[in-house]
Coordinates of C-alpha atoms in Angstrom, one line a residue:
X1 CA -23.1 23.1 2.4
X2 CA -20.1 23.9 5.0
X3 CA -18.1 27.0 3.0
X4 CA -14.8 26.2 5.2
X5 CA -12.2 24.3 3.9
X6 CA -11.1 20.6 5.3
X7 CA -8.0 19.7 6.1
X8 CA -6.5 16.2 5.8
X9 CA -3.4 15.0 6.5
X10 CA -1.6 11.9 5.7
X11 CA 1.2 10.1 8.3
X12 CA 1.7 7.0 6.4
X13 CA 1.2 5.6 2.9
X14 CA 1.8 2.0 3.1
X15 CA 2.3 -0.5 6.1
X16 CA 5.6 0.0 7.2
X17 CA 6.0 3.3 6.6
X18 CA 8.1 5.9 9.3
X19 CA 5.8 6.1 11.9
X20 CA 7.6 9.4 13.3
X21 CA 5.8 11.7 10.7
X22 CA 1.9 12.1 12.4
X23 CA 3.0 14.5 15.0
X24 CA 4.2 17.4 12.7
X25 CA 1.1 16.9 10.9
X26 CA -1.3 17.0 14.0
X27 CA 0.4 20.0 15.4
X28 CA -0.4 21.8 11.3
X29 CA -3.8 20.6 11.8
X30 CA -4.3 22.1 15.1
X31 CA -2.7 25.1 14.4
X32 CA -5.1 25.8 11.6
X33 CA -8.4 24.8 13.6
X34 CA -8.5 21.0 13.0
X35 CA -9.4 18.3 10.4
X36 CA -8.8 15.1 9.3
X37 CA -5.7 12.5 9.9
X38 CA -5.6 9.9 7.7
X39 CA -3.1 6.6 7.4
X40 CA -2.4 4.5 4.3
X41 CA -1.4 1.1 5.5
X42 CA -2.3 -1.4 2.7
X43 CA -0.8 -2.6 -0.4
X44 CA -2.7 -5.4 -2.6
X45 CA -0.8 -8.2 -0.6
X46 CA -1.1 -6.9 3.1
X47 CA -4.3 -7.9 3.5
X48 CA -3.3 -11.7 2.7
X49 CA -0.2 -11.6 4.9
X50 CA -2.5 -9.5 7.4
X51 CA -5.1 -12.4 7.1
X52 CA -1.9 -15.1 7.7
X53 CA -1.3 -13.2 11.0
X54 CA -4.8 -13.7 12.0
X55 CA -4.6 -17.0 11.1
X56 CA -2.0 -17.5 13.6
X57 CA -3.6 -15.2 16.3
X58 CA -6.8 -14.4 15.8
X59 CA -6.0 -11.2 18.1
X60 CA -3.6 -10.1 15.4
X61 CA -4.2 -9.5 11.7
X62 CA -4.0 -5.6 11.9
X63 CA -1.5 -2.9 11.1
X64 CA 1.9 -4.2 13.2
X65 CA 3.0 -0.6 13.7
X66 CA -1.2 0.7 14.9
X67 CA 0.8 1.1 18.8
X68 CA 3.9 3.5 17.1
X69 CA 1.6 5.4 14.6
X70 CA -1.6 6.0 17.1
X71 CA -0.6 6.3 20.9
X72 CA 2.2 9.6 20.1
X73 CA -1.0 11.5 18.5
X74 CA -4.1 10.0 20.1
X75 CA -4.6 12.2 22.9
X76 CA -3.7 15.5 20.6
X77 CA -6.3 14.1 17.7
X78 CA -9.1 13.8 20.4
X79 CA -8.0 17.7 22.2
X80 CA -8.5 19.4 19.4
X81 CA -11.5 17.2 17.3
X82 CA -9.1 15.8 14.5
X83 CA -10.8 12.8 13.0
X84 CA -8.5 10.0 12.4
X85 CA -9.2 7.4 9.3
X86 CA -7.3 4.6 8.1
X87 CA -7.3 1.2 7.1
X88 CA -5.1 -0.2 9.5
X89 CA -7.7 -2.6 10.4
X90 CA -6.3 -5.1 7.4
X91 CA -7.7 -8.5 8.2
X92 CA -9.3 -7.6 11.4
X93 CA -10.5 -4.2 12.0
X94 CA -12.1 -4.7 15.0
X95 CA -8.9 -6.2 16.5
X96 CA -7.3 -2.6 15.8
X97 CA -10.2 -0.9 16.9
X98 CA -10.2 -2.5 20.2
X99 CA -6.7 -2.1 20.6
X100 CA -6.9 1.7 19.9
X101 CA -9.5 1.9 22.9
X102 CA -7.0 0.4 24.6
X103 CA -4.5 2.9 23.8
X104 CA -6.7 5.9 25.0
X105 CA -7.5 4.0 28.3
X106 CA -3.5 3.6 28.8
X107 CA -3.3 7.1 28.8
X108 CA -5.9 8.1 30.7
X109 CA -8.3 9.5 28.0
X110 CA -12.2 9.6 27.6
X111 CA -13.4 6.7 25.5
X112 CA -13.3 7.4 22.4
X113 CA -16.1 7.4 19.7
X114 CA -14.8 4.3 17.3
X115 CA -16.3 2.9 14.2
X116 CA -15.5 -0.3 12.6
X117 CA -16.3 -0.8 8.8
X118 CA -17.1 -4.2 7.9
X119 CA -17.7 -5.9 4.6
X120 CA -14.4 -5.8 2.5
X121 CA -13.7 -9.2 3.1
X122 CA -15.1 -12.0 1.3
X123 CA -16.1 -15.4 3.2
X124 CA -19.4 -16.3 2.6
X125 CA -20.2 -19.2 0.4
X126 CA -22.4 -17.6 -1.7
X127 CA -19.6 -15.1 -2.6
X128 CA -16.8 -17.8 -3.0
X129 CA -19.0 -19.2 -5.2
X130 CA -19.3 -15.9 -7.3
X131 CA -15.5 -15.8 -7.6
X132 CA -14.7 -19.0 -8.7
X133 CA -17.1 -18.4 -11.3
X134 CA -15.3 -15.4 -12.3
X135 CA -12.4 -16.4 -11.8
X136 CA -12.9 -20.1 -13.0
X137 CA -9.7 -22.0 -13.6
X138 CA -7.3 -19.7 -11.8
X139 CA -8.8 -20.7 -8.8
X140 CA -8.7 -24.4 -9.1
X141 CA -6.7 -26.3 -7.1
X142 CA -5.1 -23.0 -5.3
X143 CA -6.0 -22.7 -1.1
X144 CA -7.4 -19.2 -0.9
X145 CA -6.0 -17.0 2.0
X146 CA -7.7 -14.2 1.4
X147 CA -10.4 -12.5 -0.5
X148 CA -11.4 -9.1 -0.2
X149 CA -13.3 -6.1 -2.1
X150 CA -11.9 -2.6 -2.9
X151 CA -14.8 -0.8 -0.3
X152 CA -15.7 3.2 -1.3
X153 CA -15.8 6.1 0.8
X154 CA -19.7 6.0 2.0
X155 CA -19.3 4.1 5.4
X156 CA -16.5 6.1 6.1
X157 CA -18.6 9.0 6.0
X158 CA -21.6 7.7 7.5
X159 CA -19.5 7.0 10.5
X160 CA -18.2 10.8 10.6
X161 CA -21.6 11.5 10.1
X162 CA -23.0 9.9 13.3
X163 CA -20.1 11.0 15.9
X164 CA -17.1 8.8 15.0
X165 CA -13.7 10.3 16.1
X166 CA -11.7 7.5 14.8
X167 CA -12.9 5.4 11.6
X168 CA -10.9 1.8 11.3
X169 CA -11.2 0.1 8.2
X170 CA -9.7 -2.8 6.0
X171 CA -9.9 -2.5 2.3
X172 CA -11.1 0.9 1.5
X173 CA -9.5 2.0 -1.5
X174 CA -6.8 4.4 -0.7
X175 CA -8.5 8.0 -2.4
X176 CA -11.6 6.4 -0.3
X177 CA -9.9 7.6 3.0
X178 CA -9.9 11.1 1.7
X179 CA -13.2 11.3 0.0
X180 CA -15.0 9.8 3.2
X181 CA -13.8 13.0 5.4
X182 CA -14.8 15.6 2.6
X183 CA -18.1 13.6 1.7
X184 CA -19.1 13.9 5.7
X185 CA -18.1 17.6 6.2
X186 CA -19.6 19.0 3.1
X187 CA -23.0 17.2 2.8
X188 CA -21.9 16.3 -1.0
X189 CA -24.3 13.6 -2.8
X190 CA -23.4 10.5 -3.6
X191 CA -23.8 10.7 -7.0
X192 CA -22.2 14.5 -7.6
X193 CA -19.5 13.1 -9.8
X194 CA -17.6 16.5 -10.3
X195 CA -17.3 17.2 -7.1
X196 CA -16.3 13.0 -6.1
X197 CA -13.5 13.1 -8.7
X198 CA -11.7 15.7 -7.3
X199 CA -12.0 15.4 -3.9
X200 CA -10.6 11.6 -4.8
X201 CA -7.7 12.7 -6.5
X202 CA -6.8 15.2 -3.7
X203 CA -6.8 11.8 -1.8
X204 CA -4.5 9.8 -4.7
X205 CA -2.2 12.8 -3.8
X206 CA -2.3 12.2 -0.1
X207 CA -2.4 8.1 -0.1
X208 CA 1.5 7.8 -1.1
X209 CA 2.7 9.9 2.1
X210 CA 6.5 11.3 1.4
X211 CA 6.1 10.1 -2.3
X212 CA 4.3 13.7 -2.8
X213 CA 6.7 16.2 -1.0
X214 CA 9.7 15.0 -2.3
X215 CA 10.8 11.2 -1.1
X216 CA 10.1 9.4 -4.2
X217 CA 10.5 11.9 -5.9
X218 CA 14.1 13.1 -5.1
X219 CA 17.1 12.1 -7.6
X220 CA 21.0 13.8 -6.2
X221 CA 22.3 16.3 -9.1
X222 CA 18.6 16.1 -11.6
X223 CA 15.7 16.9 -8.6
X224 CA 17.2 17.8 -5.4
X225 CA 15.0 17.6 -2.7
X226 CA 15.8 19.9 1.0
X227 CA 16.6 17.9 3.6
X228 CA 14.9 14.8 2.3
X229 CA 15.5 13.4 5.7
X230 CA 13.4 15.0 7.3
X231 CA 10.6 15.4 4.7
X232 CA 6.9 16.2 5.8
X233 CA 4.0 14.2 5.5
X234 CA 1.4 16.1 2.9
X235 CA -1.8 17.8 3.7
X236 CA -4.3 18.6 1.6
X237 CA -6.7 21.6 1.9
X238 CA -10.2 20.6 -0.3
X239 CA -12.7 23.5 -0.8
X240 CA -16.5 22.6 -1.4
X241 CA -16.5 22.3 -4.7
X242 CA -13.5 19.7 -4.1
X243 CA -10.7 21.7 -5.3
X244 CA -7.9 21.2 -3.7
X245 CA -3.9 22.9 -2.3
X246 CA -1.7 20.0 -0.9
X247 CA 1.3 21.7 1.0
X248 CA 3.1 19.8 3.9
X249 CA 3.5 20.1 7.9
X250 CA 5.0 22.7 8.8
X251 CA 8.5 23.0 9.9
X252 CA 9.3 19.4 7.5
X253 CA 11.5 19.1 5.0
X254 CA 11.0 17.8 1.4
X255 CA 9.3 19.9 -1.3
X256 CA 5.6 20.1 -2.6
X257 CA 6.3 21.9 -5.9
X258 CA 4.6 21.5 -9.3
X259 CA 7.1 18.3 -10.6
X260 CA 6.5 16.4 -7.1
X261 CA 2.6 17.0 -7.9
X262 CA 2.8 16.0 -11.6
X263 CA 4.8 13.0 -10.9
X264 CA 2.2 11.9 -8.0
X265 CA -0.9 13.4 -10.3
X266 CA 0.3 10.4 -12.8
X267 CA 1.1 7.9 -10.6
X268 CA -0.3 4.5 -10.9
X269 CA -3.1 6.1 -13.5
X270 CA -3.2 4.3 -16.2
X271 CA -6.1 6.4 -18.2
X272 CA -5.7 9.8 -17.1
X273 CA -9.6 10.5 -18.3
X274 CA -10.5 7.1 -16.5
X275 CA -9.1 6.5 -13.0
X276 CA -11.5 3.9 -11.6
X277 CA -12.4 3.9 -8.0
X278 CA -15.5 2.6 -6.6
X279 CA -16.7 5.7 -6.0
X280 CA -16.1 7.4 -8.8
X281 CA -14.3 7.6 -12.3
X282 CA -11.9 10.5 -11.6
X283 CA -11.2 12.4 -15.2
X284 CA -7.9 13.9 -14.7
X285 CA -7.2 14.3 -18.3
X286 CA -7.5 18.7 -18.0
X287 CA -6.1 19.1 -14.6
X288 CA -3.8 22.2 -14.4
X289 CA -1.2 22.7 -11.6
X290 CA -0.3 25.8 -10.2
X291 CA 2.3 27.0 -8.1
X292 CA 0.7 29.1 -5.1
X293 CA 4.0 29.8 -3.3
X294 CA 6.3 27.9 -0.8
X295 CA 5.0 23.9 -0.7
X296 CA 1.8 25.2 -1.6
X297 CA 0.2 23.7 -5.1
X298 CA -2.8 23.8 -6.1
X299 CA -4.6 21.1 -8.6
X300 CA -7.5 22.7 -10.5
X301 CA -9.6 21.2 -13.8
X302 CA -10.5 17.7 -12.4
X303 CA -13.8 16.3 -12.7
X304 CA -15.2 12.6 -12.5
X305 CA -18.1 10.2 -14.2
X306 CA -20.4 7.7 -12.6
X307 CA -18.7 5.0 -10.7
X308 CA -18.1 1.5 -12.1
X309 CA -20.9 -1.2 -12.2
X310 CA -19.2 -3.4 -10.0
X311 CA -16.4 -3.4 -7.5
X312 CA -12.8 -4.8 -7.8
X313 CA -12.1 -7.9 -5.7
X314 CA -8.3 -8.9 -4.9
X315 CA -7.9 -12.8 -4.4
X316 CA -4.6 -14.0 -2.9
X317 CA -3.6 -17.7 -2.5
X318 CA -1.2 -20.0 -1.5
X319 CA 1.7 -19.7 -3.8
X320 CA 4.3 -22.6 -3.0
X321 CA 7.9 -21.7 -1.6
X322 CA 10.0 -19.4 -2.7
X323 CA 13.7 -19.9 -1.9
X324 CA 16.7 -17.5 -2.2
X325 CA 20.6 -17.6 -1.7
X326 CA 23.6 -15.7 -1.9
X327 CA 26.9 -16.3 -2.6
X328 CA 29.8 -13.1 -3.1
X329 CA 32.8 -13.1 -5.2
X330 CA 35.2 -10.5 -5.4
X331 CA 38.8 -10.3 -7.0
X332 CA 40.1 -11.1 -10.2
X333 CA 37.7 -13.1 -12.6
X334 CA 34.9 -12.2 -10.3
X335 CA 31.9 -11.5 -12.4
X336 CA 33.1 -14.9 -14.6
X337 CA 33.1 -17.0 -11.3
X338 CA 30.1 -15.4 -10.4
X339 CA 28.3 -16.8 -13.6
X340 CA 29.9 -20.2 -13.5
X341 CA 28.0 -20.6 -9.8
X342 CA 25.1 -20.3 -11.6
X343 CA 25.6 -22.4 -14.4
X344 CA 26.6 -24.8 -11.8
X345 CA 23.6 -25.1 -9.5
X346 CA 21.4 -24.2 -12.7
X347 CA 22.9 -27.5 -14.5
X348 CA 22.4 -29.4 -11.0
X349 CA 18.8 -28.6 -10.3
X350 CA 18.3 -29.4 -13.8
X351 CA 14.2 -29.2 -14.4
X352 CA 13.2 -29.7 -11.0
X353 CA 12.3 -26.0 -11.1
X354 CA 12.4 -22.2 -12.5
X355 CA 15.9 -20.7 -11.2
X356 CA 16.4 -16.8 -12.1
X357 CA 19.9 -15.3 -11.6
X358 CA 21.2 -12.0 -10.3
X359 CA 24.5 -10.8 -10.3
X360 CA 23.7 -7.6 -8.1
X361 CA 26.5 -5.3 -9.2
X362 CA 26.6 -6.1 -12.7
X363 CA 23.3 -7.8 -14.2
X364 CA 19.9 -7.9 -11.3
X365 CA 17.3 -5.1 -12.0
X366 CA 17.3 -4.9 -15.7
X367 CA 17.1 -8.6 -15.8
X368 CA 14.1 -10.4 -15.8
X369 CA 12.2 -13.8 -14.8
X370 CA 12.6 -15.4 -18.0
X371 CA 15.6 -16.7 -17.3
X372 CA 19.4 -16.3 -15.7
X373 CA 21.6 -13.5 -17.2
X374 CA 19.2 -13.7 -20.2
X375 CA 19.9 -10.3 -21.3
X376 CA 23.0 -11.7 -23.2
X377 CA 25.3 -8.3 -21.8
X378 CA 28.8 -9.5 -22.2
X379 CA 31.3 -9.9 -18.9
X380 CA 31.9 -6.4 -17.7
X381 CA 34.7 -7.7 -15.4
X382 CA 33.0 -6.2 -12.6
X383 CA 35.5 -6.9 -9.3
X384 CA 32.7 -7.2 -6.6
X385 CA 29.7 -9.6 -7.3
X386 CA 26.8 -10.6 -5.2
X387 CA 25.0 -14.0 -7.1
X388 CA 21.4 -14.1 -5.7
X389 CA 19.6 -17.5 -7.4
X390 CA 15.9 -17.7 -6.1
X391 CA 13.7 -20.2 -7.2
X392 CA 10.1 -21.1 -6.5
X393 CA 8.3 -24.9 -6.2
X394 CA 4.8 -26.0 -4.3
X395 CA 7.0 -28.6 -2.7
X396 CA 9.0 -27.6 0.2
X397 CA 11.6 -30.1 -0.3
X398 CA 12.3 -28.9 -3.9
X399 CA 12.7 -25.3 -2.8
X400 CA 15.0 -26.1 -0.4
X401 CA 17.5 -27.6 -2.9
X402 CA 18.0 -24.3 -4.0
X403 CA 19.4 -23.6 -0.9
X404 CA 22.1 -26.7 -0.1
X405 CA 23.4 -26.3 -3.8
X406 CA 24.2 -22.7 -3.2
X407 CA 26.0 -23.3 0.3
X408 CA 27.4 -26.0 -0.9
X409 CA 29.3 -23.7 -3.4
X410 CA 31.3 -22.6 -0.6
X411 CA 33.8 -25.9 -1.5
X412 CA 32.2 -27.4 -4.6
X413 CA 31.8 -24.5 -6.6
X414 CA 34.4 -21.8 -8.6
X415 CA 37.0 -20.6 -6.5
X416 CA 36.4 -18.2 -3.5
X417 CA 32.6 -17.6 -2.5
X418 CA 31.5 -16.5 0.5
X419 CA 28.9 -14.9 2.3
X420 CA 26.2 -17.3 1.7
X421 CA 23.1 -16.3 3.0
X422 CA 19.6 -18.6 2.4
X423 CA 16.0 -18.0 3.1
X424 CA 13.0 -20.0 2.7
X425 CA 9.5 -18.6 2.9
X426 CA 5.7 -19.1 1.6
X427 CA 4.8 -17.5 -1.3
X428 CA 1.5 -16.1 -2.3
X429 CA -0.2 -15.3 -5.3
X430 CA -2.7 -13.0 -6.4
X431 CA -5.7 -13.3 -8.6
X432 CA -8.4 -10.1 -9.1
X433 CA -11.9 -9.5 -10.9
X434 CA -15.1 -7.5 -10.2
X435 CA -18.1 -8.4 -8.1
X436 CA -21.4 -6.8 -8.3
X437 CA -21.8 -3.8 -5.8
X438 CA -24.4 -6.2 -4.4
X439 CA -22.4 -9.1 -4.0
X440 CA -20.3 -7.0 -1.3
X441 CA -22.6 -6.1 1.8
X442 CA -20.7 -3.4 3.6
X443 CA -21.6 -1.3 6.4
X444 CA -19.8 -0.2 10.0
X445 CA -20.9 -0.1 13.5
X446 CA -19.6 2.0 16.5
X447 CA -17.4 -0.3 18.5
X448 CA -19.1 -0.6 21.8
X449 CA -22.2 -2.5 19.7
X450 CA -19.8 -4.9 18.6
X451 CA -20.2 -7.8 20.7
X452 CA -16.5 -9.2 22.8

């Protein structure tokens, strides 16, 4: 087993993400002899609005921002043997990969080594068959868009393995992108579940980007954060028994301190002794944090269990419309007009569908979906009001009433709104249960045995 530390970086921890962030991060990398760069692009949606794209184009359907986030750092990645992972592929991983080839011929660069994991998406009939009868009635009558399976970090690293400089992938889980490099470069087994749990966690710190050195994180006069603005992406430096530092690229702003770490640590965990992935159940519940010096923490007490049975499957489908409008009113009386234009349109509409109500400014966030202004806070009197009424119907043409009642306000509702601003757009839902691991058959190939 390798004694020397890996290094992985992260340059992006959801799909639209600054895209400015990877070079700092390959020049650390470099600087300190090389290792892994990694990009988070997917949320438990993108792949169903990925799979949309594709739908459209079947040479789209992958990360919209691959171009921005690869070409500044491809040629510096391949000089000095720094692995890139992600799961930019979304809904069509070899799309990305192929495009990425592109990218290195643009600029002049030997071909590089890509693989292309396959698997995470759903689309036999044998395995629409299994969902629907796991999923039974929430699946009838809906028009599926998408249906794919959280993958684990073992193709990843069978890829590294064999030669791979790049590694695009679509639904990996997110830790996955970090345990794949570490599994590779130290020779772990698949089945040593102390070493697994912490190596994932160090990649649960990485897969939020910013969130970890100080973006998220950062509140003006309770947790400043340095020159926010320029905050560096995190890297994380995992030992071989899989403990792990995270600190930042150099010469970045932001913070990696012991409250940014704590707050990421618990992020999105739900059982602190039981954070599933599928390649592990990461047991958090004794970690210890410890402040090593300048953006330099490290995590230590983590272990993990065996993984889960079976593997968590994401369904998304077609939702109906969603419709929104705005209206402003500002002035004397201006929260109380404000709530009149939604009695108005509310009373209009009448059944025909759900309507929810914002005043943004004085009632919106801590509102909810239940109803309009149902919190039953009294009229602060507030002088500036934005009314945002959104409402959602699998007709078209019902939707869109939401829209000509609010513009109509303009003249037929209280006195002087303006502003109006409508949108229409399809909505999708989302549905999720397990599969058996055997349900899902996964795997990856190198690129140039991928048939045009």
């Amino acid at each position: 087993m390798p004694s020397s530390p890996l290094l992985i970086g992260c340059a992006s921890g959801f799909s639209g993400d600054r895209s400015d962030g990877a070079a700092a991060v390959v020049r650390t990398l470099a600087a300190r002899g090389g290792g892994t760069l990694i990009f988070e692009t997917l949320a438990e949606r993108t792949l169903a609005l990925a799979q949309l794209a594709r739908n459209a184009d079947p040479r789209q359907g992958y990360e919209p921002l691959l171009d921005e986030l690869v070409a500044p750092v491809l040629a510096d990645c391949l000089r000095h043997g720094i692995a890139i992972v992600s799961n930019f592929g979304a809904a069509n991983p070899v799309g990305a990969a192929r495009r990425i080839a592109e990218l290195a011929a643009q600029q002049g660069l030997p071909a590089p080594r890509i693989a292309v994991i396959h698997g995470d998406a759903l689309d036999t009939p044998a395995q629409r068959d299994l969902l629907r009868q796991r999923l039974g009635a929430a699946l009838d009558g809906v028009e599926v868009v998408s249906a794919t399976a959280y993958l684990g970090a073992g193709e990843i690293a069978q890829a590294l393995a064999a030669g791979a400089q790049i590694v695009v992938a679509g639904r990996v889980a997110d830790p996955s992108l970090t345990l794949g490099p570490a599994l590779a470069h130290f020779g772990w087994e698949p089945d040593d579940w102390p070493r697994l749990g912490r190596a994932t966690m160090a990649g649960h710190m990485l897969e939020c980007g910013l969130q970890v050195t100080g973006g998220y994180f950062c509140v003006p006069g309770l947790k400043e954060v340095p020159d926010v603005h320029a905050a560096g992406f995190p890297i994380a430096e995992i030992d071989a028994e899989g403990e792990f530092v995270i600190g930042k690229a150099a010469g970045t702003g932001g913070a990696v301190d012991a409250r940014t770490i704590k707050e990421q640590l618990l992020y999105e965990v739900h059982d602190p002794a039981r954070y599933l992935t599928p390649d592990v159940i990461a047991d958090l519940s004794q970690a210890r944090v410890e402040q090593l010096g300048r953006d330099r923490v490290a995590v230590r007490g983590i272990t993990g269990h065996a993984r889960p049975a079976e593997l968590k499957v994401n369904v998304c489908h077609h939702g109906g419309w969603l419709a929104e409008a705005e209206i402003s009113y500002a002035g004397v009386q201006a929260e109380a007009r404000a709530r009149l234009a939604a009695d108005i349109v509310r009373k209009r509409l009448g059944s025909a569908l759900r309507l929810r109500a914002d005043l943004i400014g004085a009632v919106s966030i801590l509102d909810n979906d239940t109803g309009a202004l149902s919190l039953g806070l009294p009229d602060g009197h507030a002088r500036d009001v934005r009314l945002r009424l959104a409402g959602e119907h699998a007709d078209r043409a019902v939707a869109e009433r939401v829209l000509r009642e609010v513009t109509a306000l303009y003249t037929c509702g209280p006195a002087g709104g303006g502003g109006v601003r409508t949108a229409l757009r399809p909505r999708l839902n989302m549905v999720s249960c397990t599969l058996p691991r055997d349900a899902v058959n996964s795997g990856w190939r190198f690129l140039d045995e991928i048939a045009q």
